[in-house]
Amino acid sequence: MGEKNILAYFKNPEEAEGVARKLNALRALDVSVDRFSRYSEQNSGLFQSLADRTGVPAMMHGSDLANSSGVLYAADPSNSGMSHGRQGGPTGHDILLTAVVDESMHHQALRIVEEAGGLI
């Protein structure tokens, strides 16, 4: 038999980890859970706090931060408090479960994901 892949999106890592445990119990060939973002997650908390204190212009002028994805993160409209936050990025489902399962258990695995609230 062949293999099938599953990409499912969740709102929180606990939901995805629970599904990952169930899929591993069914002998899934590979399962991983990751968070994704529109920008690099490296140091995003640092850049967010800098943007709040000093503003984006201060970050840009003569700063080593000017070549960082943190500037993009800080300048995003969703960080201003004036946005509804839906500029085409993740809408709350920013946890990705990726799984490779045997074709014979694919439908059962999909049912487990859906019952846990995952978007396929």
PDB file of C-alpha atoms in Angstrom:
ATOM      1  CA  MET A   1       0.000   0.000   0.000  1.00  0.00           C
ATOM      2  CA  GLY A   2       0.956   3.640  -0.439  1.00  0.00           C
ATOM      3  CA  GLU A   3       1.352   6.560   1.875  1.00  0.00           C
ATOM      4  CA  LYS A   4      -0.874   9.624   2.342  1.00  0.00           C
ATOM      5  CA  ASN A   5      -0.027  12.979   3.852  1.00  0.00           C
ATOM      6  CA  ILE A   6      -2.115  15.201   6.118  1.00  0.00           C
ATOM      7  CA  LEU A   7      -1.716  18.929   6.730  1.00  0.00           C
ATOM      8  CA  ALA A   8      -3.982  20.168   9.506  1.00  0.00           C
ATOM      9  CA  TYR A   9      -4.199  23.573  11.188  1.00  0.00           C
ATOM     10  CA  PHE A  10      -5.014  24.108  14.867  1.00  0.00           C
ATOM     11  CA  LYS A  11      -5.609  27.081  17.164  1.00  0.00           C
ATOM     12  CA  ASN A  12      -3.350  25.871  19.949  1.00  0.00           C
ATOM     13  CA  PRO A  13      -0.439  23.450  20.304  1.00  0.00           C
ATOM     14  CA  GLU A  14      -2.215  21.302  22.914  1.00  0.00           C
ATOM     15  CA  GLU A  15      -4.897  20.274  20.388  1.00  0.00           C
ATOM     16  CA  ALA A  16      -2.282  19.419  17.772  1.00  0.00           C
ATOM     17  CA  GLU A  17      -0.088  17.510  20.243  1.00  0.00           C
ATOM     18  CA  GLY A  18      -3.093  15.450  21.339  1.00  0.00           C
ATOM     19  CA  VAL A  19      -3.802  14.488  17.736  1.00  0.00           C
ATOM     20  CA  ALA A  20      -0.105  13.742  17.172  1.00  0.00           C
ATOM     21  CA  ARG A  21      -0.137  11.294  20.109  1.00  0.00           C
ATOM     22  CA  LYS A  22      -3.221   9.540  18.689  1.00  0.00           C
ATOM     23  CA  LEU A  23      -1.687   9.326  15.221  1.00  0.00           C
ATOM     24  CA  ASN A  24       1.546   7.921  16.656  1.00  0.00           C
ATOM     25  CA  ALA A  25      -0.520   5.317  18.513  1.00  0.00           C
ATOM     26  CA  LEU A  26      -1.997   4.326  15.134  1.00  0.00           C
ATOM     27  CA  ARG A  27       1.574   3.887  13.866  1.00  0.00           C
ATOM     28  CA  ALA A  28       1.780   6.973  11.676  1.00  0.00           C
ATOM     29  CA  LEU A  29       4.994   6.990   9.669  1.00  0.00           C
ATOM     30  CA  ASP A  30       5.877  10.592  10.565  1.00  0.00           C
ATOM     31  CA  VAL A  31       4.178  13.324  12.620  1.00  0.00           C
ATOM     32  CA  SER A  32       5.328  16.853  13.452  1.00  0.00           C
ATOM     33  CA  VAL A  33       3.751  19.927  15.035  1.00  0.00           C
ATOM     34  CA  ASP A  34       5.063  23.418  14.269  1.00  0.00           C
ATOM     35  CA  ARG A  35       3.983  27.035  14.691  1.00  0.00           C
ATOM     36  CA  PHE A  36       4.188  29.273  11.644  1.00  0.00           C
ATOM     37  CA  SER A  37       4.100  33.023  11.176  1.00  0.00           C
ATOM     38  CA  ARG A  38       4.091  35.584   8.448  1.00  0.00           C
ATOM     39  CA  TYR A  39       7.538  36.718   9.651  1.00  0.00           C
ATOM     40  CA  SER A  40      10.530  35.044  11.236  1.00  0.00           C
ATOM     41  CA  GLU A  41       9.826  34.096  14.846  1.00  0.00           C
ATOM     42  CA  GLN A  42      13.430  34.732  15.833  1.00  0.00           C
ATOM     43  CA  ASN A  43      13.476  37.503  18.444  1.00  0.00           C
ATOM     44  CA  SER A  44       9.944  38.649  17.543  1.00  0.00           C
ATOM     45  CA  GLY A  45       9.182  39.392  21.207  1.00  0.00           C
ATOM     46  CA  LEU A  46      12.228  41.621  21.458  1.00  0.00           C
ATOM     47  CA  PHE A  47      11.274  43.567  18.355  1.00  0.00           C
ATOM     48  CA  GLN A  48       7.673  43.912  19.469  1.00  0.00           C
ATOM     49  CA  SER A  49       8.739  45.453  22.755  1.00  0.00           C
ATOM     50  CA  LEU A  50      11.214  47.767  21.007  1.00  0.00           C
ATOM     51  CA  ALA A  51       8.493  48.934  18.635  1.00  0.00           C
ATOM     52  CA  ASP A  52       6.197  49.671  21.560  1.00  0.00           C
ATOM     53  CA  ARG A  53       8.848  51.744  23.378  1.00  0.00           C
ATOM     54  CA  THR A  54      10.710  53.524  20.612  1.00  0.00           C
ATOM     55  CA  GLY A  55       8.604  53.335  17.483  1.00  0.00           C
ATOM     56  CA  VAL A  56       9.539  52.030  14.079  1.00  0.00           C
ATOM     57  CA  PRO A  57      11.409  55.192  12.913  1.00  0.00           C
ATOM     58  CA  ALA A  58      13.798  54.929  15.860  1.00  0.00           C
ATOM     59  CA  MET A  59      14.415  51.302  15.013  1.00  0.00           C
ATOM     60  CA  MET A  60      15.255  52.115  11.396  1.00  0.00           C
ATOM     61  CA  HIS A  61      17.698  55.060  11.686  1.00  0.00           C
ATOM     62  CA  GLY A  62      21.300  53.995  12.126  1.00  0.00           C
ATOM     63  CA  SER A  63      20.343  50.736  13.746  1.00  0.00           C
ATOM     64  CA  ASP A  64      21.520  47.185  13.229  1.00  0.00           C
ATOM     65  CA  LEU A  65      17.865  46.214  13.507  1.00  0.00           C
ATOM     66  CA  ALA A  66      17.113  47.742  10.091  1.00  0.00           C
ATOM     67  CA  ASN A  67      18.114  44.535   8.291  1.00  0.00           C
ATOM     68  CA  SER A  68      15.968  42.282  10.440  1.00  0.00           C
ATOM     69  CA  SER A  69      12.566  40.728   9.866  1.00  0.00           C
ATOM     70  CA  GLY A  70      11.699  42.189  13.270  1.00  0.00           C
ATOM     71  CA  VAL A  71      11.159  45.537  11.586  1.00  0.00           C
ATOM     72  CA  LEU A  72       8.507  43.972   9.359  1.00  0.00           C
ATOM     73  CA  TYR A  73       6.905  42.410  12.391  1.00  0.00           C
ATOM     74  CA  ALA A  74       6.869  45.701  14.311  1.00  0.00           C
ATOM     75  CA  ALA A  75       5.491  47.649  11.339  1.00  0.00           C
ATOM     76  CA  ASP A  76       2.645  45.222  10.700  1.00  0.00           C
ATOM     77  CA  PRO A  77      -0.776  46.941  10.933  1.00  0.00           C
ATOM     78  CA  SER A  78      -2.022  44.291  13.347  1.00  0.00           C
ATOM     79  CA  ASN A  79       0.507  45.562  15.942  1.00  0.00           C
ATOM     80  CA  SER A  80      -0.889  49.088  15.947  1.00  0.00           C
ATOM     81  CA  GLY A  81      -4.117  48.305  17.758  1.00  0.00           C
ATOM     82  CA  MET A  82      -5.981  50.006  14.899  1.00  0.00           C
ATOM     83  CA  SER A  83      -6.410  46.872  12.816  1.00  0.00           C
ATOM     84  CA  HIS A  84      -8.807  43.984  12.969  1.00  0.00           C
ATOM     85  CA  GLY A  85      -5.797  41.707  12.375  1.00  0.00           C
ATOM     86  CA  ARG A  86      -6.911  39.957   9.186  1.00  0.00           C
ATOM     87  CA  GLN A  87      -4.435  41.188   6.620  1.00  0.00           C
ATOM     88  CA  GLY A  88      -4.159  37.802   4.924  1.00  0.00           C
ATOM     89  CA  GLY A  89      -2.047  36.154   7.609  1.00  0.00           C
ATOM     90  CA  PRO A  90      -2.889  33.379  10.024  1.00  0.00           C
ATOM     91  CA  THR A  91      -6.349  33.788  11.507  1.00  0.00           C
ATOM     92  CA  GLY A  92      -5.850  31.958  14.764  1.00  0.00           C
ATOM     93  CA  HIS A  93      -4.956  28.605  13.211  1.00  0.00           C
ATOM     94  CA  ASP A  94      -1.183  29.053  13.322  1.00  0.00           C
ATOM     95  CA  ILE A  95      -0.248  25.549  14.491  1.00  0.00           C
ATOM     96  CA  LEU A  96       0.480  23.090  11.683  1.00  0.00           C
ATOM     97  CA  LEU A  97       0.330  19.339  12.167  1.00  0.00           C
ATOM     98  CA  THR A  98       2.017  17.406   9.368  1.00  0.00           C
ATOM     99  CA  ALA A  99       1.610  13.651   9.190  1.00  0.00           C
ATOM    100  CA  VAL A 100       2.424  10.796   6.841  1.00  0.00           C
ATOM    101  CA  VAL A 101       0.207   7.772   7.309  1.00  0.00           C
ATOM    102  CA  ASP A 102      -0.375   4.455   5.601  1.00  0.00           C
ATOM    103  CA  GLU A 103      -3.128   4.645   2.999  1.00  0.00           C
ATOM    104  CA  SER A 104      -5.204   2.061   4.884  1.00  0.00           C
ATOM    105  CA  MET A 105      -5.560   4.335   7.933  1.00  0.00           C
ATOM    106  CA  HIS A 106      -5.872   7.680   6.107  1.00  0.00           C
ATOM    107  CA  HIS A 107      -9.631   8.112   6.611  1.00  0.00           C
ATOM    108  CA  GLN A 108      -9.382   7.168  10.290  1.00  0.00           C
ATOM    109  CA  ALA A 109      -6.560   9.702  10.769  1.00  0.00           C
ATOM    110  CA  LEU A 110      -8.597  12.431   9.044  1.00  0.00           C
ATOM    111  CA  ARG A 111     -11.529  11.691  11.352  1.00  0.00           C
ATOM    112  CA  ILE A 112      -9.256  12.044  14.419  1.00  0.00           C
ATOM    113  CA  VAL A 113      -8.016  15.424  13.168  1.00  0.00           C
ATOM    114  CA  GLU A 114     -11.531  16.713  12.446  1.00  0.00           C
ATOM    115  CA  GLU A 115     -12.913  15.542  15.796  1.00  0.00           C
ATOM    116  CA  ALA A 116     -10.150  17.491  17.549  1.00  0.00           C
ATOM    117  CA  GLY A 117     -11.082  20.697  15.742  1.00  0.00           C
ATOM    118  CA  GLY A 118      -8.308  20.690  13.141  1.00  0.00           C
ATOM    119  CA  LEU A 119      -8.769  22.292   9.731  1.00  0.00           C
ATOM    120  CA  ILE A 120      -7.659  20.080   6.873  1.00  0.00           C
TER     121      ILE A 120
END
